[in-house]
mmCIF file of C-alpha atoms in Angstrom:
data_model
loop_
_atom_site.group_PDB
_atom_site.id
_atom_site.type_symbol
_atom_site.label_atom_id
_atom_site.label_comp_id
_atom_site.label_asym_id
_atom_site.label_seq_id
_atom_site.Cartn_x
_atom_site.Cartn_y
_atom_site.Cartn_z
ATOM 1 C CA UNK X 25 51.277 20.399 30.829
ATOM 2 C CA UNK X 26 49.458 17.561 32.581
ATOM 3 C CA UNK X 27 48.753 18.983 36.035
ATOM 4 C CA UNK X 28 48.628 16.323 38.758
ATOM 5 C CA UNK X 29 47.371 18.541 41.583
ATOM 6 C CA UNK X 30 44.035 20.170 42.358
ATOM 7 C CA UNK X 31 43.123 23.802 42.871
ATOM 8 C CA UNK X 32 40.325 24.942 45.182
ATOM 9 C CA UNK X 33 39.601 28.668 45.128
ATOM 10 C CA UNK X 34 37.004 30.087 47.526
ATOM 11 C CA UNK X 35 35.367 33.513 47.473
ATOM 12 C CA UNK X 36 35.503 34.039 51.227
ATOM 13 C CA UNK X 37 32.740 34.112 53.815
ATOM 14 C CA UNK X 38 30.964 36.874 55.680
ATOM 15 C CA UNK X 39 28.833 35.187 58.332
ATOM 16 C CA UNK X 40 31.394 32.699 59.508
ATOM 17 C CA UNK X 41 31.171 33.121 63.283
ATOM 18 C CA UNK X 42 34.187 32.232 65.375
ATOM 19 C CA UNK X 43 35.712 28.900 66.224
ATOM 20 C CA UNK X 44 37.126 30.446 69.387
ATOM 21 C CA UNK X 45 33.649 30.741 70.894
ATOM 22 C CA UNK X 46 33.075 28.696 74.027
ATOM 23 C CA UNK X 47 29.712 27.542 72.654
ATOM 24 C CA UNK X 48 31.164 26.518 69.295
ATOM 25 C CA UNK X 49 29.830 22.947 69.372
ATOM 26 C CA UNK X 50 26.375 24.074 70.429
ATOM 27 C CA UNK X 51 26.095 26.840 67.828
ATOM 28 C CA UNK X 52 27.891 25.101 64.996
ATOM 29 C CA UNK X 53 25.013 25.784 62.584
ATOM 30 C CA UNK X 54 25.587 29.510 63.038
ATOM 31 C CA UNK X 55 29.316 29.236 62.541
ATOM 32 C CA UNK X 56 31.513 28.879 59.503
ATOM 33 C CA UNK X 57 29.260 28.480 56.482
ATOM 34 C CA UNK X 58 31.728 26.058 54.937
ATOM 35 C CA UNK X 59 29.949 23.382 57.001
ATOM 36 C CA UNK X 60 26.603 24.130 55.391
ATOM 37 C CA UNK X 61 28.039 24.341 51.885
ATOM 38 C CA UNK X 62 30.448 21.475 52.297
ATOM 39 C CA UNK X 63 33.468 23.379 50.989
ATOM 40 C CA UNK X 64 35.935 22.346 53.666
ATOM 41 C CA UNK X 65 34.537 18.824 53.729
ATOM 42 C CA UNK X 66 34.977 18.611 49.967
ATOM 43 C CA UNK X 67 38.530 19.872 50.371
ATOM 44 C CA UNK X 68 39.292 17.028 52.755
ATOM 45 C CA UNK X 69 37.670 14.453 50.449
ATOM 46 C CA UNK X 70 39.734 15.672 47.492
ATOM 47 C CA UNK X 71 43.001 15.448 49.424
ATOM 48 C CA UNK X 72 45.399 12.513 49.128
ATOM 49 C CA UNK X 73 44.774 10.875 52.512
ATOM 50 C CA UNK X 74 41.328 12.344 53.281
ATOM 51 C CA UNK X 75 40.952 13.013 57.048
ATOM 52 C CA UNK X 76 44.557 11.908 57.601
ATOM 53 C CA UNK X 77 46.020 14.342 55.067
ATOM 54 C CA UNK X 78 48.706 16.697 56.258
ATOM 55 C CA UNK X 79 47.234 20.220 56.031
ATOM 56 C CA UNK X 80 49.205 23.440 56.474
ATOM 57 C CA UNK X 81 47.262 26.694 56.918
ATOM 58 C CA UNK X 82 49.313 29.676 55.720
ATOM 59 C CA UNK X 83 48.226 33.027 57.186
ATOM 60 C CA UNK X 84 50.625 35.298 55.272
ATOM 61 C CA UNK X 85 47.873 37.417 53.672
ATOM 62 C CA UNK X 86 46.165 38.190 56.978
ATOM 63 C CA UNK X 87 46.855 41.136 59.261
ATOM 64 C CA UNK X 88 45.524 39.092 62.202
ATOM 65 C CA UNK X 89 47.238 35.732 61.566
ATOM 66 C CA UNK X 90 47.254 34.651 65.222
ATOM 67 C CA UNK X 91 43.453 34.844 65.290
ATOM 68 C CA UNK X 92 42.731 33.420 61.847
ATOM 69 C CA UNK X 93 44.975 30.356 62.027
ATOM 70 C CA UNK X 94 43.419 28.676 65.094
ATOM 71 C CA UNK X 95 39.916 29.109 63.633
ATOM 72 C CA UNK X 96 40.828 27.051 60.589
ATOM 73 C CA UNK X 97 42.474 24.402 62.748
ATOM 74 C CA UNK X 98 39.248 24.035 64.740
ATOM 75 C CA UNK X 99 37.193 23.978 61.545
ATOM 76 C CA UNK X 100 39.221 21.099 60.137
ATOM 77 C CA UNK X 101 39.224 19.278 63.475
ATOM 78 C CA UNK X 102 35.425 19.444 63.561
ATOM 79 C CA UNK X 103 35.483 17.550 60.264
ATOM 80 C CA UNK X 104 37.827 14.923 61.779
ATOM 81 C CA UNK X 105 40.940 16.234 60.025
ATOM 82 C CA UNK X 106 43.387 16.526 62.893
ATOM 83 C CA UNK X 107 46.754 16.490 61.096
ATOM 84 C CA UNK X 108 46.599 20.274 60.714
ATOM 85 C CA UNK X 109 48.985 23.057 61.661
ATOM 86 C CA UNK X 110 49.501 26.765 60.979
ATOM 87 C CA UNK X 111 52.434 28.469 59.300
ATOM 88 C CA UNK X 112 52.836 32.153 60.145
ATOM 89 C CA UNK X 113 55.109 33.412 57.373
ATOM 90 C CA UNK X 114 55.385 37.160 57.802
ATOM 91 C CA UNK X 115 58.784 37.877 56.190
ATOM 92 C CA UNK X 116 60.489 36.684 53.005
ATOM 93 C CA UNK X 117 63.341 35.228 55.048
ATOM 94 C CA UNK X 118 60.918 32.795 56.670
ATOM 95 C CA UNK X 119 60.039 31.395 53.221
ATOM 96 C CA UNK X 120 63.568 29.971 52.990
ATOM 97 C CA UNK X 121 63.704 28.512 56.489
ATOM 98 C CA UNK X 122 64.564 24.770 56.242
ATOM 99 C CA UNK X 123 61.926 23.787 58.798
ATOM 100 C CA UNK X 124 59.208 25.742 56.961
ATOM 101 C CA UNK X 125 60.220 24.253 53.619
ATOM 102 C CA UNK X 126 60.213 20.739 55.069
ATOM 103 C CA UNK X 127 56.652 21.241 56.311
ATOM 104 C CA UNK X 128 55.485 22.484 52.900
ATOM 105 C CA UNK X 129 57.166 19.535 51.178
ATOM 106 C CA UNK X 130 55.362 17.123 53.524
ATOM 107 C CA UNK X 131 51.941 18.763 53.090
ATOM 108 C CA UNK X 132 49.105 17.171 51.140
ATOM 109 C CA UNK X 133 47.115 20.411 51.322
ATOM 110 C CA UNK X 134 48.235 24.009 51.692
ATOM 111 C CA UNK X 135 45.405 26.383 52.622
ATOM 112 C CA UNK X 136 46.000 30.115 52.135
ATOM 113 C CA UNK X 137 43.747 32.346 54.216
ATOM 114 C CA UNK X 138 42.190 35.673 53.305
ATOM 115 C CA UNK X 139 43.637 39.119 53.758
ATOM 116 C CA UNK X 140 45.706 41.112 51.271
ATOM 117 C CA UNK X 141 46.748 39.248 48.128
ATOM 118 C CA UNK X 142 49.497 41.764 47.382
ATOM 119 C CA UNK X 143 50.973 41.064 50.801
ATOM 120 C CA UNK X 144 50.849 37.356 50.009
ATOM 121 C CA UNK X 145 52.595 37.597 46.639
ATOM 122 C CA UNK X 146 55.154 40.197 47.728
ATOM 123 C CA UNK X 147 56.277 37.986 50.620
ATOM 124 C CA UNK X 148 56.163 34.566 48.938
ATOM 125 C CA UNK X 149 56.654 35.338 45.252
ATOM 126 C CA UNK X 150 59.925 34.008 43.852
ATOM 127 C CA UNK X 151 60.942 32.237 47.046
ATOM 128 C CA UNK X 152 61.909 28.598 47.395
ATOM 129 C CA UNK X 153 58.602 28.001 49.156
ATOM 130 C CA UNK X 154 56.752 29.342 46.109
ATOM 131 C CA UNK X 155 58.771 27.041 43.836
ATOM 132 C CA UNK X 156 57.984 24.012 46.014
ATOM 133 C CA UNK X 157 54.244 24.735 45.899
ATOM 134 C CA UNK X 158 54.304 25.098 42.111
ATOM 135 C CA UNK X 159 56.250 21.863 41.737
ATOM 136 C CA UNK X 160 53.928 19.931 44.058
ATOM 137 C CA UNK X 161 50.839 21.272 42.269
ATOM 138 C CA UNK X 162 52.194 20.305 38.859
ATOM 139 C CA UNK X 163 53.636 16.897 39.734
ATOM 140 C CA UNK X 164 51.935 15.460 42.857
ATOM 141 C CA UNK X 165 48.534 14.557 44.285
ATOM 142 C CA UNK X 166 48.439 17.889 46.077
ATOM 143 C CA UNK X 167 45.740 20.481 46.783
ATOM 144 C CA UNK X 168 46.309 24.229 46.744
ATOM 145 C CA UNK X 169 43.362 25.836 48.517
ATOM 146 C CA UNK X 170 42.868 29.549 48.913
ATOM 147 C CA UNK X 171 40.067 31.679 50.264
ATOM 148 C CA UNK X 172 39.629 35.376 49.404
ATOM 149 C CA UNK X 173 43.203 36.694 49.000
ATOM 150 C CA UNK X 174 44.486 33.130 48.780
ATOM 151 C CA UNK X 175 42.147 32.545 45.844
ATOM 152 C CA UNK X 176 42.880 35.830 44.070
ATOM 153 C CA UNK X 177 46.620 35.143 44.235
ATOM 154 C CA UNK X 178 46.376 31.690 42.625
ATOM 155 C CA UNK X 179 46.239 32.900 39.023
ATOM 156 C CA UNK X 180 49.000 34.309 36.868
ATOM 157 C CA UNK X 181 47.100 37.623 36.516
ATOM 158 C CA UNK X 182 46.010 39.029 39.884
ATOM 159 C CA UNK X 183 43.646 41.912 40.646
ATOM 160 C CA UNK X 184 44.921 43.675 43.757
ATOM 161 C CA UNK X 185 43.101 47.000 43.757
ATOM 162 C CA UNK X 186 40.139 48.789 42.219
ATOM 163 C CA UNK X 187 36.979 50.529 43.359
ATOM 164 C CA UNK X 188 33.828 48.508 42.725
ATOM 165 C CA UNK X 189 31.747 51.600 41.967
ATOM 166 C CA UNK X 190 34.277 53.054 39.498
ATOM 167 C CA UNK X 191 35.678 49.813 38.109
ATOM 168 C CA UNK X 192 34.752 50.604 34.504
ATOM 169 C CA UNK X 193 36.739 53.824 34.473
ATOM 170 C CA UNK X 194 39.963 53.286 32.539
ATOM 171 C CA UNK X 195 42.929 52.605 34.809
ATOM 172 C CA UNK X 196 40.887 52.094 37.986
ATOM 173 C CA UNK X 197 41.596 48.352 38.241
ATOM 174 C CA UNK X 198 45.161 47.430 39.164
ATOM 175 C CA UNK X 199 46.581 44.070 38.056
ATOM 176 C CA UNK X 200 49.907 42.417 38.803
ATOM 177 C CA UNK X 201 51.386 38.911 38.722
ATOM 178 C CA UNK X 202 49.978 36.264 41.066
ATOM 179 C CA UNK X 203 51.465 32.955 42.205
ATOM 180 C CA UNK X 204 50.950 31.439 38.740
ATOM 181 C CA UNK X 205 49.220 28.135 39.484
ATOM 182 C CA UNK X 206 46.740 28.691 36.662
ATOM 183 C CA UNK X 207 47.173 30.661 33.445
ATOM 184 C CA UNK X 208 44.738 32.638 31.299
ATOM 185 C CA UNK X 209 42.317 33.470 34.113
ATOM 186 C CA UNK X 210 41.973 36.300 36.600
ATOM 187 C CA UNK X 211 40.102 35.759 39.865
ATOM 188 C CA UNK X 212 38.095 38.197 41.978
ATOM 189 C CA UNK X 213 36.540 37.353 45.340
ATOM 190 C CA UNK X 214 33.683 38.555 47.618
ATOM 191 C CA UNK X 215 32.281 39.098 44.169
ATOM 192 C CA UNK X 216 28.502 39.334 44.311
ATOM 193 C CA UNK X 217 28.290 40.957 47.751
ATOM 194 C CA UNK X 218 30.752 43.733 46.904
ATOM 195 C CA UNK X 219 29.520 44.353 43.372
ATOM 196 C CA UNK X 220 32.842 43.707 41.690
ATOM 197 C CA UNK X 221 31.685 42.632 38.245
ATOM 198 C CA UNK X 222 33.010 45.840 36.695
ATOM 199 C CA UNK X 223 36.506 44.944 37.908
ATOM 200 C CA UNK X 224 36.409 41.719 35.907
ATOM 201 C CA UNK X 225 35.010 43.497 32.850
ATOM 202 C CA UNK X 226 38.007 45.820 32.761
ATOM 203 C CA UNK X 227 40.471 43.013 33.478
ATOM 204 C CA UNK X 228 39.080 40.984 30.572
ATOM 205 C CA UNK X 229 38.742 43.778 28.003
ATOM 206 C CA UNK X 230 42.445 44.539 28.391
ATOM 207 C CA UNK X 231 43.257 40.987 27.253
ATOM 208 C CA UNK X 232 40.220 38.990 26.079
ATOM 209 C CA UNK X 233 42.196 35.730 26.150
ATOM 210 C CA UNK X 234 41.930 35.866 29.962
ATOM 211 C CA UNK X 235 38.776 34.355 31.477
ATOM 212 C CA UNK X 236 37.416 36.413 34.356
ATOM 213 C CA UNK X 237 36.289 34.394 37.399
ATOM 214 C CA UNK X 238 34.174 36.064 40.072
ATOM 215 C CA UNK X 239 33.655 34.049 43.252
ATOM 216 C CA UNK X 240 30.742 34.810 45.544
ATOM 217 C CA UNK X 241 31.097 34.358 49.284
ATOM 218 C CA UNK X 242 30.619 30.812 50.597
ATOM 219 C CA UNK X 243 31.294 29.724 47.020
ATOM 220 C CA UNK X 244 34.261 28.354 45.152
ATOM 221 C CA UNK X 245 35.636 26.370 42.259
ATOM 222 C CA UNK X 246 37.342 22.998 42.318
ATOM 223 C CA UNK X 247 39.716 22.875 39.358
ATOM 224 C CA UNK X 248 41.074 19.506 38.229
ATOM 225 C CA UNK X 249 43.063 19.638 34.994
ATOM 226 C CA UNK X 250 40.813 21.593 32.592
ATOM 227 C CA UNK X 251 37.534 21.095 34.454
ATOM 228 C CA UNK X 252 36.097 23.636 36.895
ATOM 229 C CA UNK X 253 33.252 22.611 39.214
ATOM 230 C CA UNK X 254 31.233 25.130 41.226
ATOM 231 C CA UNK X 255 31.030 24.300 44.945
ATOM 232 C CA UNK X 256 29.276 26.014 47.822
ATOM 233 C CA UNK X 257 26.017 27.871 48.229
ATOM 234 C CA UNK X 258 26.412 30.940 46.035
ATOM 235 C CA UNK X 259 27.314 31.988 42.519
ATOM 236 C CA UNK X 260 30.382 31.938 40.297
ATOM 237 C CA UNK X 261 30.409 34.537 37.521
ATOM 238 C CA UNK X 262 32.515 33.879 34.416
ATOM 239 C CA UNK X 263 33.392 36.731 32.062
ATOM 240 C CA UNK X 264 34.470 35.578 28.589
ATOM 241 C CA UNK X 265 35.909 38.269 26.346
ATOM 242 C CA UNK X 266 36.833 36.152 23.343
ATOM 243 C CA UNK X 267 33.732 37.329 21.419
ATOM 244 C CA UNK X 268 34.242 41.050 22.097
ATOM 245 C CA UNK X 269 33.554 42.998 18.896
ATOM 246 C CA UNK X 270 34.552 46.523 19.884
ATOM 247 C CA UNK X 271 35.739 48.741 22.734
ATOM 248 C CA UNK X 272 36.959 52.291 23.264
ATOM 249 C CA UNK X 273 39.659 51.167 25.718
ATOM 250 C CA UNK X 274 42.615 52.615 23.854
ATOM 251 C CA UNK X 275 40.786 55.775 22.748
ATOM 252 C CA UNK X 276 39.715 57.240 26.104
ATOM 253 C CA UNK X 277 41.832 58.946 28.739
ATOM 254 C CA UNK X 278 42.544 57.527 32.189
ATOM 255 C CA UNK X 279 39.501 57.913 34.432
ATOM 256 C CA UNK X 280 37.026 57.873 31.531
ATOM 257 C CA UNK X 281 34.293 55.200 31.102
ATOM 258 C CA UNK X 282 35.113 52.099 29.081
ATOM 259 C CA UNK X 283 32.649 50.750 26.492
ATOM 260 C CA UNK X 284 32.553 47.056 25.532
ATOM 261 C CA UNK X 285 30.470 45.434 22.789
ATOM 262 C CA UNK X 286 29.480 41.745 23.011
ATOM 263 C CA UNK X 287 30.998 40.608 26.284
ATOM 264 C CA UNK X 288 29.785 37.127 27.283
ATOM 265 C CA UNK X 289 28.862 36.331 30.905
ATOM 266 C CA UNK X 290 28.094 32.912 32.428
ATOM 267 C CA UNK X 291 26.590 32.250 35.865
ATOM 268 C CA UNK X 292 27.465 28.976 37.625
ATOM 269 C CA UNK X 293 25.917 27.453 40.731
ATOM 270 C CA UNK X 294 26.673 24.309 42.727
ATOM 271 C CA UNK X 295 27.708 21.260 40.641
ATOM 272 C CA UNK X 296 27.813 23.192 37.350
ATOM 273 C CA UNK X 297 31.042 22.689 35.402
ATOM 274 C CA UNK X 298 33.112 24.614 32.876
ATOM 275 C CA UNK X 299 35.690 23.147 30.522
ATOM 276 C CA UNK X 300 38.691 25.452 30.211
ATOM 277 C CA UNK X 301 39.874 23.656 27.096
ATOM 278 C CA UNK X 302 36.651 23.862 25.085
ATOM 279 C CA UNK X 303 35.291 26.992 26.843
ATOM 280 C CA UNK X 304 31.937 25.331 27.371
ATOM 281 C CA UNK X 305 29.722 25.436 30.454
ATOM 282 C CA UNK X 306 27.498 22.548 31.569
ATOM 283 C CA UNK X 307 24.538 23.149 33.885
ATOM 284 C CA UNK X 308 24.033 20.182 36.201
ATOM 285 C CA UNK X 309 20.260 20.571 36.496
ATOM 286 C CA UNK X 310 19.518 21.904 33.011
ATOM 287 C CA UNK X 311 15.824 22.359 32.334
ATOM 288 C CA UNK X 312 16.443 21.396 28.703
ATOM 289 C CA UNK X 313 17.999 18.067 29.648
ATOM 290 C CA UNK X 314 14.840 17.343 31.687
ATOM 291 C CA UNK X 315 12.551 18.282 28.790
ATOM 292 C CA UNK X 316 14.510 16.078 26.377
ATOM 293 C CA UNK X 317 14.403 13.134 28.748
ATOM 294 C CA UNK X 318 10.654 13.486 29.264
ATOM 295 C CA UNK X 319 10.025 13.492 25.527
ATOM 296 C CA UNK X 320 12.270 10.593 24.541
ATOM 297 C CA UNK X 321 13.949 8.767 27.443
ATOM 298 C CA UNK X 322 15.769 6.374 25.092
ATOM 299 C CA UNK X 323 17.768 9.182 23.452
ATOM 300 C CA UNK X 324 19.330 10.390 26.699
ATOM 301 C CA UNK X 325 21.880 8.340 28.563
#
């Protein structure tokens, strides 16, 4: 399928400050790190009408939607994107409301906030709103953006529970169906800071065809067709299980440690890319590209 839309998945942010502060403009450097990393600015640039794009912020995953929504509106407004509003969808019935559906249909960008990804999928999954988003992503110049829970829910396979410290004990990581914008990946967020690499290991060993994506905070991926580009200040961890040679997964009891032989891990930083079709990673500032250029400038274009 030739996907026309774009996907921006973000790992979340810890030191984001508050856009409800009276001194917001004065202390902007200490506020939402998306300014420093350029994530929200990049989101606007990738949208159909740039600063004039219609952006809907959906707070379904959050337990404090009335606080979260206005912060994102102010964040976008600071970047001169003023055609922004918030949709508080807290019940499945609201996902069939004609006014809500009309707003989603008119949106160039839908931004899903953080919170609980299981709450997000259980409320929106299988609704007309969900169908509209999938259709827009597949067939229009549309951006699905999600941070934290909104990112985790974007894939077909969604991690919704699992202790970081015991993630490599069989059965500890719980996986269900996500919103299904992208297949053959599973996404985990707040990845580096919360030590969640074991969760991806177990998710991948259960089906090595699935690429594990771990998003650090203040970090994300911009996915256009088969190309993923790292954005933000931190790290993206990719766990590739296609070369796994052996595991004890089916031999041990629930709660017992899982062994994996020959699991491949990639680490991406800003501007690095990964091709989902060829399963190859490209480092933007490769030291080997520099060495080759220094030795024979004519051979490198």
